[in-house]
Amino acid sequence: MVTRLSHLFLRTLRDDPSDAEVTSAKLLVRAGYIRRQAPGIFAWLPLGLRVRARIEGIIRDEMVAAGAQEVLLPALAPREPYEATNRWTEYGDGIFRLKDRKDADYLLAPTHEELFALLVKDLYSSYKDLPVTLFQIQDKYRDEARPRAGLLRGREFTMKDAYSFDIDDAGLDRSYQTMRDAYERIFARLGLEYAIVKADAGAMGGSKSEEFLHPIAVGEDTFVRSAGGYAANVEAYVTPVPDALPIEGKPEPVLLPAADTPTIDTLVAHANAVAPRDGAPWTAADTLKNVVLALTHLDGTREVVVVGLPGDREVDLKRAEVAFAPAEVEPAGDDDFKRHPGVFVKGYIGPQVLGAESPSGIRYVVDPRVVDGTAWITGANERGVHVSGLVMGRDFTADGVAEVSDVRAGDPAPDGSGPLETARGMEIGHVFQLGRKYAEALGLKVQDENGKLATVTMGSYGIGVTRILAILAEAHNDEKGLVWPKNVAPFDVHVVATGKDSVAYDLATDIVAQLEGERFEVVYDDRPKVSPGVKLRDAELLGMPIVVVAGRNAADGVVELWDRSSGERSDVPVAELLDAVRAI
Amino acid sequence: MVTRLSHLFLRTLRDDPSDAEVTSAKLLVRAGYIRRQAPGIFAWLPLGLRVRARIEGIIRDEMVAAGAQEVLLPALAPREPYEATNRWTEYGDGIFRLKDRKDADYLLAPTHEELFALLVKDLYSSYKDLPVTLFQIQDKYRDEARPRAGLLRGREFTMKDAYSFDIDDAGLDRSYQTMRDAYERIFARLGLEYAIVKADAGAMGGSKSEEFLHPIAVGEDTFVRSAGGYAANVEAYVTPVPDALPIEGKPEPVLLPAADTPTIDTLVAHANAVAPRDGAPWTAADTLKNVVLALTHLDGTREVVVVGLPGDREVDLKRAEVAFAPAEVEPAGDDDFKRHPGVFVKGYIGPQVLGAESPSGIRYVVDPRVVDGTAWITGANERGVHVSGLVMGRDFTADGVAEVSDVRAGDPAPDGSGPLETARGMEIGHVFQLGRKYAEALGLKVQDENGKLATVTMGSYGIGVTRILAILAEAHNDEKGLVWPKNVAPFDVHVVATGKDSVAYDLATDIVAQLEGERFEVVYDDRPKVSPGVKLRDAELLGMPIVVVAGRNAADGVVELWDRSSGERSDVPVAELLDAVRAI
């Protein structure tokens, strides 16, 4: 049954909506695919719903082909399972909580590890039942702090989430690989370029995790990759640790005479002038910058921590969040300093007075490059005064190592596969080896081959359906509007009739019937009182892969054929149209 | 791709789950279609999801065929639109409310009249855009007080809700009829018997409403119907009003000497003994019973109201709820009586001291049969004393009329189509002519033919997808398990292989391939270590329309063929199997 624009519930806008910040939201609202209902909450209009359905179809297809079984769990979930894994608390403000009329606590689930683990516990009891991989396509909820990026960060959104259950690690490896392979096929079919990068398993508490990122300049995520095949989200980059150096024979530290050294470079120059090093001169990488961070722990307590890193590096707060998870991290403020009077001499902080065991009791952690035997220029905890040749493991120690430094182009890949380049991307999928964390917390055990109870090991695999749709719109558009890949376009062909008499309309109706006979999905712009200019602009904006315009030359049986993606336009006699459409 | 029970995420239970109260919940849980997650909240396992998908497919199909367009609105909805129509308050404890991190109010929408009205207001501006009918298939939420009936009264449930928008009443009539027709087709395809009954538009605030009820003994709704075609939910039954009688010439009321008359019958006998009526003797229908009800209004205030009805009738609290909506109604309690000291002489309440204008100020409303000129035996507001011949319109008056009396078999249909019979049913669909209530509250106006703004008139049409699934299970089962109608069964054919050697399995595998080649959907019980008894019991419990058992006679190429619905079983040579399956 043909869809006619004269009837379709659609209104296109000439201008970008004022409340949309990203290209995908602007275009999808302008083209009448979605409408905003509240911050991060959208209504799906007929065209948008068709794209969703096609994306869901591809995902479902590949999940089933990979042996996963579809189920559907509730969005409204009781508190207890999330309490058992501590996520009820860990999510902080990030989830929607509510009470029912009996004052019982519920949440709108942001993800379903707990409920899937309980479901398998409920149904299965033996290793013979495993492995099993379950999935659902379902609406999820997150109370995003800044839901301004349209569907990219919705508060109500649709996900395909899958969960694998295995008796042992080798099984989890296989299940994980199967899902990973399915994701590759899904993104290939969706026409979405991707990079698979190592990711931080972080809040999920897993042991291994990879992200599928779509490389795009406006991406929110930064990742690094080497020519030799290494790729990682910067949060997951692991700094190669240099070998420790011998401490013996290292010169004693030297207090540098006070001087005005407002920058690392001026400090390095000063040190090279007054206390030159044997061999190579001091460089910025030999200075030890001590940055004071404030952590907010889950129980609400606030802790001041100092991180020591080479002076040519900056603290990357996202990496610090991972390093100190689940605590929240921010630069320390005046209040934090006041709680430790007399400890910090700003600009001249040195590790000598720090450490959990020191009188200050303040934890001191260092970048992995700060290994035993390395000698540093750093603060002497006295206004204006620095010290050089301070040796790690002799003159100061640390409470631990933390990956807080930024990652840069040219840094080495940890696997030795060469220098890194950086790129930006958007997350389109995420696969986790969760291991036994959730199963342990929820008591998911089955009998093993020896009749003993064994804790199940889990994987978790997510694709945001509505997010993918937005990313497809980000990836496929031009100044005129959307340009849908064939596999997800709401219709294959957009037929436009223009002109005042019925010739073009009759021809278009005929063409529509022919195309539908050949099983093309067609939308037909038959609006009688809309100008040709508006119709053609709408055809560009809506973004179907193929546009057929019956207009000027309709009387001669000639129509214009557009390939929306290449931009090519040509006049085609109707008799040759079907072949030409098939060719595109 | 065949679904194998050795792999399917399924566990059947031999016994009814302890927390299920209704047949459908017991069977669906036992057969592994759903699992309870919290009160009124369920997980859908693979078999359940397949039935859902088929029901949704039929509904979607008929909606689209009827010209309705599919959209999808959020479940998480902002407070403001529901505030504008007063439903934020009216829903009372019946909905889930929550706040986001910025303290803004949201609800989990139980129905979407408001958001659809706003969506049409957002997109459309002219009568030329109308009519339009939109629908969605979506998860909805109600905080039911007693969510004990499985999917029949879920707290998270799936509905198809549709909304029509018209410029005038004639258009609404047409849109309503179109949806009503589509509903008839849907229920016919679902294999679900139905009666269309007049319903109370009640809380929806509409002008006309009909319910589709599935007649079933365990139904929660009572409805009445006449042989002449009248049918109504008892809440919607309208009592035929008798003609008023002349007051002039009616004898004066007579105080009956005190007597022990604990029942209506003893009172009638007493009256006939001490104050007989000219002509016919007094009957129970001539006594006026005055029942004290307590209303709780939306603003929380509590009001005592007295309803007067013939003594052979009882107050039907459900009908009273409709009569006094949106107030909640219950029998008055001791506290209510105490708030009106000296007014009520229990057992001897008469209307003489009642009425909004009386010193008591207590509203007095009457059954529609209590018309001017009717004479009654009723209480004299004095212990032990009744009065007879008290005439309505002369000796007492009422503040209004209310449909609070029960409706019974034998009562007349209001349209004169004969006496009523009563039946029980379950609501499977509901169609409303909402009129302009929502459009007015939300400012949904379009330009009419004269360029003036006109308020749009709306209809609302609902089918509970998950509820329908439960009702199908209630309607189609036997002592052995589920018996799915062909159009909604998760699979067409259930193939079972039994026996210790591979003969039956080889034959079954072959049969499965043949059936799939003919486009039947097949589930194959290939579980190697499960006993034949368990397999056959499971086949009965799961309820596929056709079961093929390859067992005892497999070596001779003979299988057993079950028609699950008729119960017929026959031995069939494999060569004839496809034809036999097709015949069922």
XYZ file of N, CA, C and O in Angstrom, chain A residues 134-252:
476
model
N 20.960 -14.439 25.763
C 19.617 -13.868 25.641
C 19.735 -12.408 25.228
O 20.708 -11.743 25.558
N 18.735 -11.921 24.498
C 18.746 -10.486 24.190
C 17.333 -9.949 24.228
O 16.357 -10.694 24.189
N 17.260 -8.622 24.310
C 15.971 -7.931 24.216
C 16.186 -6.630 23.465
O 17.293 -6.101 23.405
N 15.113 -6.125 22.882
C 15.125 -4.776 22.306
C 14.091 -4.010 23.110
O 12.902 -4.338 23.077
N 14.540 -3.007 23.859
C 13.696 -2.514 24.935
C 13.975 -1.052 25.260
O 15.083 -0.568 25.063
N 12.968 -0.385 25.807
C 13.152 1.015 26.202
C 13.860 1.094 27.542
O 13.501 0.402 28.487
N 14.833 1.970 27.606
C 15.629 2.142 28.803
C 15.637 3.610 29.215
O 15.263 4.489 28.435
N 16.104 3.845 30.430
C 16.007 5.190 31.005
C 17.286 5.571 31.725
O 17.834 4.780 32.487
N 17.746 6.803 31.459
C 18.845 7.361 32.243
C 18.553 8.826 32.460
O 18.155 9.527 31.534
N 18.741 9.272 33.679
C 18.478 10.686 33.970
C 19.746 11.482 33.700
O 20.438 11.910 34.620
N 20.021 11.666 32.415
C 21.230 12.375 31.981
C 21.259 13.793 32.560
O 20.238 14.472 32.608
N 22.466 14.217 32.956
C 22.594 15.567 33.506
C 22.339 16.628 32.433
O 21.715 17.649 32.682
N 22.829 16.367 31.225
C 22.696 17.355 30.153
C 22.154 16.684 28.893
O 22.902 16.392 27.971
N 20.848 16.432 28.860
C 20.291 15.696 27.711
C 20.067 16.636 26.538
O 18.949 16.903 26.153
N 21.154 17.143 25.969
C 20.994 18.149 24.927
C 21.350 17.666 23.535
O 21.244 18.408 22.581
N 21.787 16.429 23.444
C 22.292 15.988 22.142
C 21.270 15.159 21.369
O 21.618 14.233 20.659
N 19.981 15.503 21.523
C 18.960 14.780 20.771
C 18.945 13.324 21.172
O 19.043 12.984 22.342
N 18.856 12.465 20.164
C 18.783 11.032 20.443
C 20.127 10.456 20.882
O 20.203 9.316 21.321
N 21.197 11.240 20.736
C 22.512 10.709 21.108
C 22.619 10.493 22.611
O 23.334 9.614 23.073
N 21.917 11.309 23.379
C 21.910 11.148 24.840
C 20.489 11.301 25.348
O 20.168 12.243 26.058
N 19.643 10.378 24.947
C 18.247 10.450 25.379
C 18.095 10.020 26.824
O 18.937 9.310 27.367
N 17.010 10.457 27.418
C 16.689 9.976 28.767
C 15.757 8.759 28.681
O 15.776 7.905 29.538
N 14.961 8.707 27.636
C 14.231 7.476 27.290
C 14.780 7.049 25.939
O 14.713 7.817 24.985
N 15.317 5.858 25.860
C 15.959 5.423 24.622
C 15.768 3.924 24.471
O 15.391 3.235 25.424
N 16.022 3.438 23.259
C 15.814 2.019 23.001
C 17.158 1.341 22.786
O 18.001 1.854 22.059
N 17.328 0.215 23.443
C 18.572 -0.534 23.289
C 18.299 -1.971 22.918
O 17.273 -2.529 23.264
N 19.256 -2.551 22.215
C 19.351 -4.004 22.158
C 20.401 -4.342 23.187
O 21.554 -3.909 23.057
N 20.007 -5.048 24.231
C 21.025 -5.526 25.158
C 20.975 -7.046 25.209
O 19.917 -7.651 25.193
N 22.175 -7.636 25.191
C 22.280 -9.093 25.208
C 23.179 -9.496 26.361
O 24.061 -8.726 26.778
N 22.958 -10.692 26.872
C 23.713 -11.195 28.016
C 24.038 -12.653 27.766
O 23.160 -13.429 27.390
N 25.318 -13.017 27.960
C 25.707 -14.414 27.771
C 26.008 -15.041 29.120
O 26.446 -14.360 30.050
N 25.765 -16.334 29.207
C 25.958 -17.075 30.454
C 26.751 -18.336 30.147
O 26.323 -19.143 29.307
N 27.882 -18.475 30.803
C 28.756 -19.620 30.554
C 29.251 -20.204 31.861
O 29.296 -19.522 32.891
N 29.655 -21.466 31.772
C 30.140 -22.150 32.973
C 31.600 -21.825 33.237
O 32.043 -21.839 34.371
N 32.360 -21.486 32.184
C 33.785 -21.224 32.420
C 34.317 -20.113 31.518
O 33.622 -19.636 30.622
N 35.548 -19.716 31.778
C 36.133 -18.576 31.075
C 36.267 -18.822 29.580
O 36.062 -17.915 28.768
N 36.592 -20.056 29.228
C 36.743 -20.356 27.800
C 35.395 -20.181 27.102
O 35.313 -19.674 25.977
N 34.323 -20.590 27.781
C 32.988 -20.413 27.228
C 32.653 -18.946 27.059
O 32.119 -18.524 26.023
N 32.986 -18.149 28.082
C 32.727 -16.707 27.973
C 33.493 -16.120 26.793
O 32.951 -15.309 26.025
N 34.746 -16.560 26.617
C 35.527 -16.073 25.470
C 34.794 -16.358 24.158
O 34.721 -15.511 23.271
N 34.252 -17.582 24.052
C 33.551 -17.949 22.816
C 32.270 -17.121 22.636
O 31.999 -16.605 21.557
N 31.480 -17.010 23.713
C 30.224 -16.255 23.617
C 30.505 -14.796 23.253
O 29.796 -14.183 22.452
N 31.541 -14.265 23.870
C 31.931 -12.875 23.628
C 32.325 -12.689 22.156
O 31.879 -11.760 21.479
N 33.126 -13.629 21.670
C 33.574 -13.527 20.283
C 32.390 -13.641 19.312
O 32.336 -12.942 18.298
N 31.444 -14.496 19.640
C 30.269 -14.661 18.778
C 29.473 -13.355 18.692
O 29.040 -12.942 17.612
N 29.278 -12.720 19.828
C 28.553 -11.444 19.823
C 29.360 -10.365 19.101
O 28.822 -9.568 18.347
N 30.663 -10.362 19.345
C 31.540 -9.383 18.702
C 31.458 -9.523 17.174
O 31.345 -8.534 16.447
N 31.462 -10.778 16.711
C 31.340 -11.024 15.274
C 29.984 -10.539 14.766
O 29.878 -9.950 13.681
N 28.927 -10.806 15.540
C 27.587 -10.373 15.129
C 27.527 -8.851 15.034
O 26.918 -8.297 14.121
N 28.201 -8.178 15.970
C 28.214 -6.710 15.925
C 28.894 -6.219 14.653
O 28.452 -5.246 14.037
N 29.957 -6.900 14.274
C 30.636 -6.486 13.036
C 29.683 -6.592 11.844
O 29.621 -5.717 10.991
N 28.922 -7.705 11.813
C 27.981 -7.878 10.702
C 26.867 -6.835 10.765
O 26.445 -6.292 9.743
N 26.395 -6.536 11.971
C 25.315 -5.542 12.122
C 25.765 -4.185 11.588
O 25.059 -3.556 10.795
N 26.964 -3.743 12.007
C 27.388 -2.411 11.585
C 27.688 -2.381 10.092
O 27.466 -1.367 9.432
N 28.169 -3.491 9.568
C 28.392 -3.553 8.120
C 27.052 -3.396 7.388
O 26.930 -2.616 6.441
N 26.040 -4.119 7.857
C 24.736 -4.030 7.189
C 24.096 -2.657 7.374
O 23.333 -2.197 6.522
N 24.390 -2.013 8.488
C 23.814 -0.685 8.734
C 24.542 0.405 7.932
O 24.107 1.552 7.917
N 25.639 0.021 7.287
C 26.389 1.031 6.531
C 27.096 2.005 7.449
O 27.181 3.194 7.164
N 27.616 1.488 8.574
C 28.204 2.363 9.577
C 29.649 1.935 9.820
O 29.908 0.869 10.381
N 30.576 2.789 9.375
C 32.001 2.514 9.579
C 32.277 2.398 11.072
O 31.654 3.092 11.878
N 33.179 1.492 11.459
C 33.444 1.342 12.897
C 34.887 0.969 13.150
O 35.565 0.423 12.294
N 35.339 1.322 14.359
C 36.619 0.851 14.870
C 36.327 0.131 16.171
O 35.473 0.569 16.937
N 36.994 -0.986 16.395
C 36.821 -1.695 17.666
C 37.981 -1.316 18.567
O 39.141 -1.537 18.199
N 37.681 -0.721 19.675
C 38.758 -0.228 20.544
C 38.625 -0.840 21.929
O 37.530 -1.125 22.396
N 39.772 -1.042 22.548
C 39.771 -1.487 23.938
C 39.083 -0.424 24.774
O 39.279 0.761 24.567
N 38.294 -0.866 25.711
C 37.548 0.096 26.511
C 37.714 -0.226 27.975
O 38.160 -1.309 28.348
N 37.343 0.730 28.769
C 37.387 0.552 30.209
C 36.128 -0.193 30.642
O 35.011 0.213 30.326
N 36.303 -1.286 31.354
C 35.137 -2.040 31.804
C 34.455 -1.324 32.955
O 33.297 -1.576 33.278
N 35.168 -0.453 33.554
C 34.722 0.520 34.540
C 33.542 0.151 35.405
O 33.562 -0.828 36.150
N 32.509 0.966 35.286
C 31.370 0.851 36.182
C 30.712 -0.521 36.071
O 30.022 -0.956 36.987
N 30.889 -1.186 34.942
C 30.256 -2.479 34.787
C 30.992 -3.556 35.583
O 30.475 -4.643 35.790
N 32.219 -3.250 35.974
C 32.938 -4.177 36.835
C 33.430 -5.418 36.129
O 33.613 -6.451 36.739
N 33.636 -5.316 34.840
C 34.053 -6.491 34.094
C 35.553 -6.584 33.957
O 36.314 -5.730 34.427
N 35.972 -7.647 33.266
C 37.394 -7.899 33.146
C 37.929 -7.478 31.779
O 39.088 -7.179 31.618
N 37.062 -7.472 30.767
C 37.512 -7.130 29.418
C 36.362 -6.437 28.712
O 35.200 -6.819 28.893
N 36.682 -5.463 27.923
C 35.616 -4.714 27.288
C 36.139 -4.031 26.041
O 37.270 -3.548 26.021
N 35.310 -4.038 25.011
C 35.671 -3.312 23.794
C 34.492 -2.461 23.356
O 33.331 -2.837 23.533
N 34.816 -1.316 22.775
C 33.798 -0.432 22.235
C 33.855 -0.459 20.721
O 34.951 -0.499 20.142
N 32.694 -0.401 20.099
C 32.626 -0.122 18.676
C 32.403 1.375 18.540
O 31.406 1.896 19.013
N 33.367 2.047 17.909
C 33.246 3.490 17.725
C 33.076 3.798 16.252
O 33.746 3.208 15.404
N 32.160 4.724 15.968
C 32.059 5.226 14.602
C 32.944 6.467 14.512
O 32.669 7.470 15.182
N 34.024 6.416 13.685
C 34.930 7.566 13.602
C 34.209 8.746 12.952
O 33.683 8.628 11.836
N 34.119 9.844 13.653
C 33.432 11.031 13.132
C 33.954 12.231 13.903
O 34.189 12.152 15.119
N 34.190 13.335 13.168
C 34.862 14.490 13.760
C 34.114 15.032 14.975
O 34.723 15.514 15.927
N 32.767 14.957 14.968
C 32.008 15.524 16.078
C 31.825 14.535 17.233
O 31.064 14.801 18.162
N 32.520 13.397 17.156
C 32.355 12.368 18.201
C 32.721 12.854 19.590
O 33.602 13.689 19.751
N 32.054 12.291 20.586
C 32.313 12.692 21.988
C 33.477 11.921 22.564
O 34.012 12.304 23.599
N 33.829 10.795 21.930
C 34.889 9.959 22.472
C 36.181 10.155 21.686
O 36.164 10.297 20.470
N 37.306 10.155 22.414
C 38.600 10.169 21.746
C 39.183 8.773 21.842
O 39.093 8.142 22.882
N 39.741 8.330 20.732
C 40.416 7.040 20.804
C 41.758 7.136 20.105
O 42.034 8.102 19.385
N 42.580 6.159 20.367
C 43.927 6.155 19.789
C 44.124 4.845 19.051
O 43.542 3.822 19.409
N 44.915 4.917 17.979
C 45.196 3.670 17.273
C 46.584 3.739 16.643
O 47.077 4.828 16.330
N 47.150 2.554 16.475
C 48.472 2.489 15.855
C 48.333 1.843 14.488
O 47.346 1.143 14.228
N 49.331 2.093 13.642
C 49.310 1.466 12.326
C 49.355 -0.054 12.464
O 48.855 -0.792 11.622
N 49.911 -0.517 13.579
C 50.053 -1.962 13.781
C 48.816 -2.645 14.302
O 48.854 -3.826 14.635
N 47.696 -1.901 14.458
C 46.447 -2.568 14.787
C 45.946 -2.361 16.200
O 44.861 -2.808 16.551
N 46.717 -1.669 17.045
C 46.211 -1.385 18.389
C 45.170 -0.282 18.303
O 45.291 0.651 17.512
N 44.099 -0.390 19.085
C 43.099 0.681 19.151
C 42.483 0.657 20.529
O 42.155 -0.406 21.057
N 42.332 1.815 21.124
C 41.734 1.878 22.455
C 41.081 3.227 22.666
O 41.512 4.251 22.126
N 40.037 3.207 23.433
C 39.478 4.426 23.972
C 40.552 5.028 24.876
O 41.268 4.284 25.560
N 40.702 6.353 24.898
C 41.775 6.916 25.742
C 41.603 6.500 27.191
O 42.583 6.333 27.920
N 40.362 6.299 27.639
C 40.148 5.860 29.028
C 40.774 4.488 29.275
O 41.041 4.128 30.409
N 40.924 3.707 28.199
C 41.420 2.342 28.375
C 42.899 2.211 28.034
O 43.494 1.158 28.220
N 43.513 3.280 27.545
C 44.937 3.229 27.178
C 45.771 2.937 28.423
O 45.577 3.558 29.462
N 46.674 1.980 28.291
C 47.549 1.617 29.401
C 48.967 2.048 29.064
O 49.539 1.606 28.060
N 49.513 2.925 29.870
C 50.842 3.471 29.621
C 51.901 2.369 29.753
O 51.912 1.643 30.755
N 52.774 2.233 28.745
C 53.878 1.269 28.902
C 54.769 1.718 30.062
O 55.121 2.896 30.160
N 55.071 0.790 30.948
C 55.856 1.134 32.144
C 57.338 0.952 31.848
O 57.765 -0.136 31.460
N 58.134 2.024 32.017
C 59.582 1.863 31.793
C 60.204 1.004 32.891
O 59.625 0.834 33.962
N 61.365 0.457 32.589
C 62.067 -0.332 33.609
C 62.513 0.573 34.762
O 62.845 1.742 34.551
N 62.524 0.004 35.956
C 63.066 0.749 37.094
C 64.564 0.984 36.875
O 65.216 0.212 36.167
N 65.084 2.059 37.473
C 66.501 2.385 37.325
C 67.192 2.125 38.653
O 66.557 2.175 39.716
N 68.519 1.867 38.596
C 69.232 1.675 39.870
C 69.225 2.973 40.674
O 69.359 4.059 40.133
N 68.980 2.835 41.975
C 68.983 4.008 42.849
C 70.424 4.339 43.270
O 70.812 5.505 43.358
N 71.172 3.277 43.497
C 72.548 3.465 43.957
C 73.329 4.384 43.030
O 73.252 4.244 41.805
N 74.083 5.270 43.598
C 74.925 6.134 42.791
C 74.225 7.374 42.282
O 74.849 8.246 41.681
N 72.936 7.485 42.517
C 72.229 8.693 42.077
C 72.665 9.857 42.954
O 72.762 9.722 44.175
N 72.957 11.029 42.318
C 73.348 12.193 43.131
C 72.251 12.555 44.124
O 71.076 12.259 43.900
N 72.653 13.172 45.224
C 71.691 13.658 46.202
C 70.871 14.785 45.592
O 71.321 15.472 44.678
